[in-house]
Amino acid sequence: MASSHVFLMLSLCLASSTFAFGGNFYTDFDNLFGDKRVNIQEGGRSMSLTLDKFSGSGIASKNEYLFGRFDMQIKLVPGNSAGTVTAFYLSSPGTTHHDEIDIEFLGNLSGEPYLLSTNIYANGKGDREMQFYLWFDPTMDFHTYSIDWNPQRIIFLVDNIPIRVMHNREDLGVPFPTRQPMRVYSTLWNGDAWATRWGQVKIDWSKAPFIAGYRNFNANACIMRQGASCAGFNGGRNRGLSAATKKKMKEIRSRWLVYDYCRDFRRYSHGLPFECRKKNHRLTFEES
Ligand SMILES: *[C@@H]1O[C@H](CO)[C@@H](O)[C@H](O)[C@H]1NC(C)=O
């Protein structure tokens, strides 16, 4: 009895899992906003998003996923991109108990560095920003940005190098997104009210249209279907980070991390968030 139940659970999970290498912008996404500013090319292998005076643009995945690794190659808006925000993120459907895992690129004046901003919302609570400069010019070429989300941890990667990890420490009382599926989004929008250090620089519309390129979307993920379970999903990657990977991440963070909410003593002058306190911090962000 018990074993047939386990078998049923397993087969449901397998039935609901896909290993969708080589995703397609036509078949995997719907247009979210911006009409023809979403421009899918090469039979669905690449896409560009446009922001002009009238609108930005964006796409949302047709599927909802519960855990998976999501890779997107992006070439950011070149030149004066100050005020533009190019995003690649996962977001849960509802507004209550909202979960979200964000990669956002905040544009800058010509010659000034883009800011890669990451954030994690769990059970409605965000404000977990960590921000980085990049070790290359992200407007010259496509680079691969990834979100690896499994029941054990979330890892953000740039060209396969982990830049941020958050382990699931719900056992300590740190909220972590495990209870609901999310869709994948890519958007390009006007963020000049906050993205340029709270609106110090406005978008230069004489440089419009602003265009970002996307290609080679890849999801190695569990697609959520009615009655299915993704509880067993780990994408084969739940073993944690190797010592070498941890070392590499440490190096990258020591050079390129420019903002960490856990170090923002001005913002949290009355005490750091729970997961940022010393012992919790080690268990949530460092150990694997
Ligand atoms: C833009 O460039 C300035 C100057 O180098 C830098 O301080 C800032 O963090 C950059 N990013 C944004 C989003 O303003």
Tab-separated table of C-alpha atoms and ligand atoms in Angstrom:
chain	number	residue	atom	x	y	z
A	1	MET	CA	0.000	0.000	0.000
A	2	ALA	CA	2.629	2.432	1.110
A	3	SER	CA	4.953	1.524	-1.725
A	4	SER	CA	2.256	1.867	-4.372
A	5	HIS	CA	1.491	5.285	-2.916
A	6	VAL	CA	5.147	6.221	-3.241
A	7	PHE	CA	5.143	4.876	-6.773
A	8	LEU	CA	2.108	7.006	-7.599
A	9	MET	CA	3.754	10.107	-6.158
A	10	LEU	CA	6.909	9.417	-8.123
A	11	SER	CA	5.112	8.890	-11.400
A	12	LEU	CA	3.051	12.042	-10.887
A	13	CYS	CA	6.235	13.939	-10.292
A	14	LEU	CA	7.898	12.462	-13.345
A	15	ALA	CA	4.788	13.129	-15.408
A	16	SER	CA	4.882	16.748	-14.359
A	17	SER	CA	8.587	17.277	-14.860
A	18	THR	CA	10.042	18.384	-18.112
A	19	PHE	CA	13.611	18.727	-19.076
A	20	ALA	CA	13.044	21.386	-21.649
A	21	PHE	CA	16.423	22.140	-23.106
A	22	GLY	CA	16.345	24.724	-25.840
A	23	GLY	CA	13.181	26.593	-24.925
A	24	ASN	CA	11.281	28.557	-27.505
A	25	PHE	CA	9.929	32.088	-27.180
A	26	TYR	CA	6.886	31.257	-29.333
A	27	THR	CA	5.815	28.103	-27.581
A	28	ASP	CA	6.947	28.798	-24.012
A	29	PHE	CA	5.815	32.424	-23.561
A	30	ASP	CA	2.868	34.768	-23.947
A	31	ASN	CA	3.088	38.448	-24.696
A	32	LEU	CA	2.625	40.282	-21.403
A	33	PHE	CA	2.645	43.909	-22.575
A	34	GLY	CA	4.035	46.152	-25.284
A	35	ASP	CA	2.428	44.475	-28.349
A	36	LYS	CA	4.891	44.541	-31.262
A	37	ARG	CA	7.684	45.783	-29.011
A	38	VAL	CA	8.095	42.079	-28.275
A	39	ASN	CA	9.839	40.839	-31.400
A	40	ILE	CA	10.445	37.105	-31.632
A	41	GLN	CA	12.986	35.979	-34.221
A	42	GLU	CA	14.810	32.920	-35.529
A	43	GLY	CA	11.770	30.691	-35.174
A	44	GLY	CA	11.540	31.416	-31.478
A	45	ARG	CA	15.185	31.070	-30.497
A	46	SER	CA	15.728	34.777	-29.936
A	47	MET	CA	13.703	37.809	-29.066
A	48	SER	CA	14.121	41.513	-28.528
A	49	LEU	CA	12.231	43.759	-26.154
A	50	THR	CA	11.784	47.462	-26.872
A	51	LEU	CA	11.088	50.425	-24.623
A	52	ASP	CA	9.917	53.664	-26.201
A	53	LYS	CA	8.129	56.756	-24.981
A	54	PHE	CA	4.774	54.999	-25.032
A	55	SER	CA	5.511	51.617	-23.488
A	56	GLY	CA	7.983	49.014	-22.393
A	57	SER	CA	7.450	45.358	-23.219
A	58	GLY	CA	7.564	41.935	-21.695
A	59	ILE	CA	6.740	38.257	-21.851
A	60	ALA	CA	5.514	35.699	-19.317
A	61	SER	CA	5.910	31.940	-19.495
A	62	LYS	CA	2.806	29.922	-20.307
A	63	ASN	CA	3.803	27.329	-17.728
A	64	GLU	CA	4.022	27.660	-14.017
A	65	TYR	CA	7.093	25.991	-12.593
A	66	LEU	CA	7.784	24.717	-9.124
A	67	PHE	CA	11.563	24.534	-8.884
A	68	GLY	CA	14.035	24.443	-11.702
A	69	ARG	CA	17.008	26.027	-13.274
A	70	PHE	CA	16.228	28.860	-15.683
A	71	ASP	CA	18.879	30.250	-18.004
A	72	MET	CA	18.531	33.266	-20.270
A	73	GLN	CA	21.109	34.884	-22.483
A	74	ILE	CA	20.699	38.643	-22.499
A	75	LYS	CA	22.418	41.509	-24.294
A	76	LEU	CA	21.585	44.727	-22.500
A	77	VAL	CA	20.561	48.123	-23.895
A	78	PRO	CA	23.763	49.830	-25.094
A	79	GLY	CA	24.812	53.453	-24.717
A	80	ASN	CA	22.882	55.736	-22.439
A	81	SER	CA	20.517	53.285	-20.760
A	82	ALA	CA	20.018	55.262	-17.537
A	83	GLY	CA	16.530	54.748	-16.167
A	84	THR	CA	15.842	51.567	-18.123
A	85	VAL	CA	15.331	48.303	-16.263
A	86	THR	CA	15.873	44.992	-18.037
A	87	ALA	CA	14.548	42.109	-15.995
A	88	PHE	CA	14.545	38.325	-15.871
A	89	TYR	CA	12.609	36.930	-12.941
A	90	LEU	CA	10.272	34.353	-11.467
A	91	SER	CA	7.050	35.447	-9.826
A	92	SER	CA	4.129	33.675	-8.171
A	93	PRO	CA	0.672	34.436	-9.558
A	94	GLY	CA	-1.161	35.824	-6.551
A	95	THR	CA	-0.602	39.012	-4.616
A	96	THR	CA	-0.942	37.439	-1.175
A	97	HIS	CA	1.983	35.351	0.121
A	98	HIS	CA	3.849	36.607	-2.932
A	99	ASP	CA	7.069	34.860	-3.946
A	100	GLU	CA	9.548	36.283	-6.411
A	101	ILE	CA	13.161	35.707	-7.466
A	102	ASP	CA	14.563	38.679	-9.363
A	103	ILE	CA	17.431	39.585	-11.616
A	104	GLU	CA	17.169	43.200	-12.733
A	105	PHE	CA	19.679	45.260	-14.667
A	106	LEU	CA	19.578	48.959	-13.881
A	107	GLY	CA	20.854	50.973	-16.820
A	108	ASN	CA	23.346	53.802	-16.556
A	109	LEU	CA	24.840	56.701	-18.462
A	110	SER	CA	27.207	55.833	-21.318
A	111	GLY	CA	30.435	54.455	-19.942
A	112	GLU	CA	29.050	54.001	-16.424
A	113	PRO	CA	28.426	50.503	-15.104
A	114	TYR	CA	25.142	48.659	-15.106
A	115	LEU	CA	23.967	47.475	-11.727
A	116	LEU	CA	22.793	43.855	-11.496
A	117	SER	CA	20.230	43.794	-8.728
A	118	THR	CA	18.996	40.544	-7.175
A	119	ASN	CA	16.121	40.146	-4.771
A	120	ILE	CA	14.102	37.348	-3.180
A	121	TYR	CA	10.519	37.623	-1.970
A	122	ALA	CA	9.168	34.848	0.192
A	123	ASN	CA	5.688	34.801	1.637
A	124	GLY	CA	5.080	38.438	0.706
A	125	LYS	CA	8.320	39.783	2.144
A	126	GLY	CA	11.044	41.162	-0.146
A	127	ASP	CA	13.711	43.743	0.687
A	128	ARG	CA	16.515	41.228	0.265
A	129	GLU	CA	18.555	43.104	-2.329
A	130	MET	CA	22.107	42.249	-3.218
A	131	GLN	CA	23.636	44.250	-6.057
A	132	PHE	CA	26.683	43.730	-8.231
A	133	TYR	CA	28.748	45.343	-10.937
A	134	LEU	CA	29.712	43.028	-13.781
A	135	TRP	CA	33.241	42.039	-14.789
A	136	PHE	CA	32.437	42.585	-18.472
A	137	ASP	CA	30.467	45.009	-20.622
A	138	PRO	CA	26.999	43.404	-20.711
A	139	THR	CA	25.975	45.436	-23.774
A	140	MET	CA	28.685	44.062	-26.090
A	141	ASP	CA	27.632	40.441	-26.102
A	142	PHE	CA	25.091	37.966	-24.845
A	143	HIS	CA	25.838	36.551	-21.399
A	144	THR	CA	24.010	33.818	-19.536
A	145	TYR	CA	22.068	34.749	-16.410
A	146	SER	CA	20.550	31.947	-14.371
A	147	ILE	CA	18.240	31.341	-11.463
A	148	ASP	CA	18.558	27.909	-9.913
A	149	TRP	CA	15.655	27.342	-7.534
A	150	ASN	CA	15.190	24.068	-5.717
A	151	PRO	CA	13.751	23.070	-2.345
A	152	GLN	CA	17.199	23.299	-0.780
A	153	ARG	CA	18.463	26.625	-2.086
A	154	ILE	CA	18.324	29.465	-4.590
A	155	ILE	CA	21.440	30.260	-6.586
A	156	PHE	CA	21.947	33.217	-8.910
A	157	LEU	CA	24.579	32.692	-11.604
A	158	VAL	CA	26.304	34.821	-14.216
A	159	ASP	CA	27.949	32.846	-17.029
A	160	ASN	CA	27.659	29.790	-14.789
A	161	ILE	CA	29.458	31.454	-11.870
A	162	PRO	CA	27.335	31.619	-8.712
A	163	ILE	CA	27.138	35.158	-7.338
A	164	ARG	CA	24.540	34.661	-4.617
A	165	VAL	CA	23.107	31.731	-2.721
A	166	MET	CA	20.286	31.463	-0.207
A	167	HIS	CA	19.794	28.141	1.535
A	168	ASN	CA	16.362	27.047	2.642
A	169	ARG	CA	16.373	27.576	6.395
A	170	GLU	CA	12.668	27.465	7.038
A	171	ASP	CA	13.673	25.328	10.021
A	172	LEU	CA	15.133	28.490	11.574
A	173	GLY	CA	12.064	30.507	10.612
A	174	VAL	CA	13.536	32.180	7.510
A	175	PRO	CA	10.815	32.341	4.825
A	176	PHE	CA	11.727	30.532	1.607
A	177	PRO	CA	9.616	30.024	-1.527
A	178	THR	CA	8.558	26.369	-1.669
A	179	ARG	CA	4.792	26.382	-1.571
A	180	GLN	CA	3.661	27.725	-4.912
A	181	PRO	CA	4.718	27.689	-8.536
A	182	MET	CA	6.044	30.708	-10.394
A	183	ARG	CA	6.097	31.941	-13.960
A	184	VAL	CA	9.207	33.174	-15.759
A	185	TYR	CA	9.177	36.789	-16.920
A	186	SER	CA	11.367	38.958	-19.090
A	187	THR	CA	10.603	42.653	-19.248
A	188	LEU	CA	12.084	45.991	-20.261
A	189	TRP	CA	10.549	49.028	-18.620
A	190	ASN	CA	10.936	52.607	-17.518
A	191	GLY	CA	12.285	52.561	-13.986
A	192	ASP	CA	13.629	56.075	-13.886
A	193	ALA	CA	11.677	56.890	-10.733
A	194	TRP	CA	13.996	54.648	-8.690
A	195	ALA	CA	16.549	52.756	-10.784
A	196	THR	CA	18.980	55.678	-11.025
A	197	ARG	CA	19.532	55.953	-7.296
A	198	TRP	CA	15.958	57.018	-6.695
A	199	GLY	CA	15.394	59.057	-9.800
A	200	GLN	CA	18.508	61.209	-9.948
A	201	VAL	CA	18.815	60.636	-13.696
A	202	LYS	CA	15.831	60.516	-16.059
A	203	ILE	CA	15.573	58.499	-19.253
A	204	ASP	CA	16.926	60.403	-22.249
A	205	TRP	CA	14.073	59.787	-24.671
A	206	SER	CA	16.076	61.246	-27.556
A	207	LYS	CA	18.000	57.922	-27.393
A	208	ALA	CA	14.815	55.812	-27.711
A	209	PRO	CA	13.918	53.178	-28.727
A	210	PHE	CA	15.865	51.150	-26.165
A	211	ILE	CA	16.333	47.531	-27.182
A	212	ALA	CA	17.524	44.489	-25.225
A	213	GLY	CA	18.234	41.111	-26.833
A	214	TYR	CA	17.261	37.750	-25.362
A	215	ARG	CA	18.083	34.280	-26.625
A	216	ASN	CA	18.491	30.613	-25.736
A	217	PHE	CA	15.979	30.425	-22.917
A	218	ASN	CA	16.399	27.156	-21.113
A	219	ALA	CA	14.298	25.605	-18.359
A	220	ASN	CA	15.307	22.441	-16.591
A	221	ALA	CA	12.279	22.624	-14.404
A	222	CYS	CA	9.200	20.961	-12.980
A	223	ILE	CA	6.088	22.191	-14.766
A	224	MET	CA	3.182	22.466	-12.348
A	225	ARG	CA	0.065	20.729	-13.541
A	226	GLN	CA	-3.168	20.119	-11.730
A	227	GLY	CA	-2.825	17.273	-9.279
A	228	ALA	CA	0.885	16.906	-9.899
A	229	SER	CA	3.641	17.250	-7.394
A	230	CYS	CA	7.053	18.788	-7.820
A	231	ALA	CA	8.122	17.993	-4.275
A	232	GLY	CA	10.768	15.542	-5.416
A	233	PHE	CA	12.256	17.853	-8.014
A	234	ASN	CA	15.850	18.787	-7.626
A	235	GLY	CA	17.078	18.903	-11.197
A	236	GLY	CA	19.945	16.707	-10.076
A	237	ARG	CA	21.619	19.725	-8.587
A	238	ASN	CA	20.683	19.683	-4.928
A	239	ARG	CA	24.033	18.535	-3.686
A	240	GLY	CA	25.046	22.030	-2.744
A	241	LEU	CA	28.084	23.980	-3.768
A	242	SER	CA	31.488	22.382	-4.045
A	243	ALA	CA	34.394	23.894	-2.166
A	244	ALA	CA	35.830	25.184	-5.462
A	245	THR	CA	32.528	26.841	-6.393
A	246	LYS	CA	32.225	28.447	-2.988
A	247	LYS	CA	35.734	29.812	-3.362
A	248	LYS	CA	34.947	31.226	-6.797
A	249	MET	CA	31.768	32.844	-5.488
A	250	LYS	CA	33.659	34.383	-2.613
A	251	GLU	CA	36.208	35.889	-4.985
A	252	ILE	CA	33.519	37.322	-7.243
A	253	ARG	CA	31.591	38.751	-4.306
A	254	SER	CA	34.642	40.361	-2.765
A	255	ARG	CA	35.301	42.233	-6.007
A	256	TRP	CA	31.888	42.910	-7.496
A	257	LEU	CA	29.270	42.990	-4.755
A	258	VAL	CA	28.340	46.627	-4.179
A	259	TYR	CA	25.269	46.348	-1.986
A	260	ASP	CA	24.136	43.720	0.524
A	261	TYR	CA	21.005	44.351	2.572
A	262	CYS	CA	22.521	42.287	5.367
A	263	ARG	CA	25.274	44.884	5.671
A	264	ASP	CA	23.033	47.932	5.480
A	265	PHE	CA	23.295	49.173	9.045
A	266	ARG	CA	21.861	52.553	8.108
A	267	ARG	CA	18.669	51.037	6.693
A	268	TYR	CA	18.435	48.603	9.591
A	269	SER	CA	19.686	50.880	12.328
A	270	HIS	CA	17.220	49.216	14.718
A	271	GLY	CA	18.552	45.734	13.984
A	272	LEU	CA	19.329	43.619	10.943
A	273	PRO	CA	16.659	41.319	9.475
A	274	PHE	CA	16.412	37.957	11.233
A	275	GLU	CA	18.316	35.995	8.570
A	276	CYS	CA	21.148	38.557	8.591
A	277	ARG	CA	21.993	38.076	12.262
A	278	LYS	CA	25.310	36.376	12.715
A	279	LYS	CA	24.460	32.695	13.213
A	280	ASN	CA	21.416	32.799	10.933
A	281	HIS	CA	23.500	34.537	8.286
A	282	ARG	CA	26.085	31.789	8.279
A	283	LEU	CA	23.449	29.074	8.005
A	284	THR	CA	21.321	30.874	5.411
A	285	PHE	CA	23.900	32.373	3.097
A	286	GLU	CA	27.189	30.572	3.584
A	287	GLU	CA	26.991	26.896	4.493
A	288	SER	CA	25.679	24.377	2.033
B	1	LIG	C1	25.916	54.265	-12.434
B	1	LIG	O1	27.225	54.769	-12.369
B	1	LIG	C2	27.543	55.413	-11.160
B	1	LIG	C3	28.912	56.043	-11.292
B	1	LIG	O2	29.896	55.100	-11.655
B	1	LIG	C4	27.452	54.403	-10.013
B	1	LIG	O3	27.718	55.035	-8.783
B	1	LIG	C5	26.063	53.758	-9.984
B	1	LIG	O4	26.019	52.744	-9.012
B	1	LIG	C6	25.730	53.182	-11.349
B	1	LIG	N1	24.432	52.511	-11.374
B	1	LIG	C7	23.244	53.108	-11.272
B	1	LIG	C8	22.060	52.271	-11.386
B	1	LIG	O5	23.134	54.305	-11.087
